[in-house]
Amino acid sequence: MRRVGILGGGQLCLMLAESLHRLGADVVVLDPDAGAPAHRRLPGGIVAPLDDAAALEALCARVDVVTYEFENVPSAPLRPFEGQRPFWPSVDVLMNTQDRAREKCFLDGAGFPCVPHRVVPDGGDLAAAVRALGFPSIIKTARGGYDGKGQTKISDEATLAARLPRGPQPGGWVVERAVDIATEVSCIVARDARGGEAVFPIFENLHRDHVLDFTLLPARVSPAVAERAREIGLGVARALGVVGLITVEFFVTTDGGIYVNELAPRPHNSGHVTRAATSLSQFDALARVLVGAPLVTPTLAGPGFAMANLLGEVWLAQGAPSADDLALDGLGAIPEVRELYLYGKRGVKAKRKMGHLVAAGRDADDAMANADRARAALSARVVR
Ligand code: ADP
Ligand code: MG
């Protein structure tokens, strides 16, 4: 397997392509946007919708194996092509993870712990589900949500009356009890077609406005919590029969509980820290699976690392005239920065993920302080 097709041409595709190139593989990207980061940097891709049968046919003709960089790829149009080329992870895995209702059914059925929830079909009684769970609860669309989009928090009867989503919602809803979160962690597992497995160290994730802000390695949790997350992560990967990568997001609650939040069958934003922090990155691991190279266990490269996302706000604060014009001078003062990666997106927008950086430190806290200083330095207004 040396030619890899990737559905979706964003930053995850771009970083995966780098790892694939290092293994001598060719990459063909399919994305409808000619200005997508991967189309801009990798020539020869296909510009077409992800559910375009002719484009999928053309892609399959040019590659040995197909993967995807996000789970909101329409899965039904991929089915007819699964017989032609392996899709890793499989279309079944994609279907089970792109719909929160199906995902919850899988997790419940396989005995993995989730917060109390109700699945409500389109047109079903959302208010009754919220009342049954109690306040506060969160209503999430079953399909299409990311970075907190498609979610409504209901704190009491008044917000229920005012904010209850109305109108058709294909796929329906999942309502969850809002729990008191002490820490959020994630576990990334890679599995290959021969049964080889690699589990990354557990990451700690800090969000701001529902968007990932920092990822810390090692996670500041007890060894018992880390071990449980690892065990569940591996269990989920095996139960789904994943070939490729799967990320399991968890809530660790203030009363010490650990619950699976959601699954992503692909590289994950929290895993960007592995590009500097572990012997093998999440992208290297997936690339190995895709080309049939053996997996090895990723080991920590130092005592502490932190990834900070760079959202459009950094560019806006600096007064950068365009996405390609971020001044980097501020980083000179912070030698602990191990990686700065700018995704090459065209437009600057608040909340848009435009890049990330990874800093090292004496431990996770120190690394977070360094990453925070580095991001602040990049966010200082620049006189041009
Ligand atoms: P997304 O697809 O946007 O990542 P998530 O379901 O992971 O959706 O929710 C985003 C964030 O919202 C979570 O990381 C967590 O901080 C918060 N959140 C989601 N569900 C709950 C819940 N049941 N209780 C408390 N916080 C929640
Ligand atoms: Mg999430």
Coordinates of C-alpha atoms in Angstrom, one line a residue, residues 48-181:
A48 CA -15.2 17.7 -5.8
P49 CA -17.9 17.0 -3.1
L50 CA -17.1 14.1 -0.8
D51 CA -20.2 12.3 -1.9
D52 CA -19.6 12.6 -5.6
A53 CA -19.6 9.1 -7.0
A54 CA -17.5 10.0 -10.1
A55 CA -14.9 11.7 -7.8
L56 CA -14.8 8.7 -5.5
E57 CA -14.4 6.4 -8.4
A58 CA -11.5 8.5 -9.7
L59 CA -10.0 8.5 -6.2
C60 CA -10.2 4.8 -5.8
A61 CA -8.6 4.3 -9.2
R62 CA -5.5 6.2 -8.1
V63 CA -5.0 4.8 -4.6
D64 CA -4.5 1.6 -2.7
V65 CA -6.4 2.6 0.5
V66 CA -8.7 5.4 1.6
T67 CA -9.0 7.2 4.9
Y68 CA -10.8 10.4 6.1
E69 CA -9.8 13.3 8.2
F70 CA -13.2 13.9 9.9
E71 CA -16.3 12.0 10.6
N72 CA -18.9 14.2 8.9
V73 CA -18.2 12.5 5.6
P74 CA -21.5 11.2 4.1
S75 CA -21.1 7.5 4.7
A76 CA -23.8 5.9 2.4
P77 CA -22.0 7.1 -0.8
L78 CA -18.8 5.3 0.3
R79 CA -20.5 1.9 0.6
P80 CA -20.2 0.9 -3.1
F81 CA -16.5 1.7 -3.1
E82 CA -15.6 -0.4 0.0
G83 CA -15.4 -3.5 -2.2
Q84 CA -12.9 -1.8 -4.4
R85 CA -10.4 -0.5 -1.8
P86 CA -10.1 -0.8 1.9
F87 CA -11.5 2.1 3.8
W88 CA -9.6 2.5 7.1
P89 CA -11.3 2.9 9.5
S90 CA -14.2 1.1 7.9
V91 CA -17.5 2.7 6.8
D92 CA -19.2 0.8 9.6
V93 CA -16.9 2.5 12.1
L94 CA -17.6 5.8 10.4
M95 CA -21.4 5.3 10.7
N96 CA -21.2 4.3 14.3
T97 CA -19.2 7.5 15.2
Q98 CA -20.7 10.2 13.0
D99 CA -24.1 10.0 14.7
R100 CA -24.2 10.6 18.4
A101 CA -27.4 8.4 18.7
R102 CA -25.7 5.4 17.1
E103 CA -22.5 6.1 19.1
K104 CA -24.4 6.0 22.4
C105 CA -26.2 2.8 21.4
F106 CA -22.9 1.2 20.6
L107 CA -21.3 2.4 23.9
D108 CA -24.3 1.3 26.0
G109 CA -24.5 -2.0 24.2
A110 CA -20.8 -2.8 24.7
G111 CA -20.9 -1.7 28.4
F112 CA -18.8 1.4 28.2
P113 CA -19.7 4.1 30.8
C114 CA -21.6 7.2 29.5
V115 CA -23.3 10.0 31.4
P116 CA -27.0 9.5 31.8
H117 CA -28.7 10.3 28.4
R118 CA -31.7 9.8 26.2
V119 CA -31.8 9.3 22.5
V120 CA -34.7 11.3 21.0
P121 CA -35.7 10.7 17.3
D122 CA -36.6 13.6 15.0
G123 CA -40.0 14.8 16.0
G124 CA -39.8 13.1 19.4
D125 CA -40.5 14.6 22.8
L126 CA -37.3 16.5 23.7
A127 CA -38.9 18.3 26.7
A128 CA -39.9 15.0 28.2
A129 CA -36.3 13.6 27.8
V130 CA -34.9 16.8 29.4
R131 CA -37.3 16.5 32.4
A132 CA -36.6 12.8 32.8
L133 CA -32.8 13.5 33.1
G134 CA -33.3 16.6 35.2
F135 CA -31.6 20.0 35.0
P136 CA -29.1 21.0 33.9
S137 CA -29.0 18.9 30.7
I138 CA -27.5 19.4 27.2
I139 CA -29.4 18.8 24.0
K140 CA -27.1 17.8 21.2
T141 CA -27.9 17.2 17.5
A142 CA -27.2 13.6 16.7
R143 CA -25.4 14.6 13.5
G144 CA -23.0 17.3 12.3
G145 CA -21.9 18.9 15.6
Y146 CA -18.3 19.9 16.4
D147 CA -16.6 22.4 18.6
G148 CA -19.8 22.8 20.7
K149 CA -21.9 23.5 17.6
G150 CA -25.4 22.0 17.7
Q151 CA -25.6 22.0 21.5
T152 CA -28.1 23.7 23.8
K153 CA -27.7 23.7 27.5
I154 CA -31.0 23.7 29.4
S155 CA -30.7 24.8 33.0
D156 CA -34.3 25.1 34.2
E157 CA -38.0 25.2 33.0
A158 CA -37.6 28.8 31.8
T159 CA -34.6 28.0 29.5
L160 CA -36.5 24.8 28.4
A161 CA -39.4 27.0 27.3
A162 CA -37.2 29.5 25.6
R163 CA -34.5 27.4 24.0
L164 CA -36.0 24.1 23.2
P165 CA -34.9 23.5 19.6
R166 CA -37.8 23.2 17.2
G167 CA -38.2 22.1 13.6
P168 CA -36.9 19.0 11.8
Q169 CA -33.6 17.6 12.7
P170 CA -32.5 14.7 10.5
G171 CA -31.1 11.9 12.8
G172 CA -32.7 13.4 15.9
W173 CA -31.1 14.3 19.2
V174 CA -29.2 13.0 22.1
V175 CA -29.9 14.6 25.5
E176 CA -27.3 14.3 28.2
R177 CA -27.2 15.2 31.9
A178 CA -24.7 18.0 32.3
V179 CA -22.1 16.6 34.7
D180 CA -19.6 18.4 37.0
I181 CA -16.4 17.9 35.1

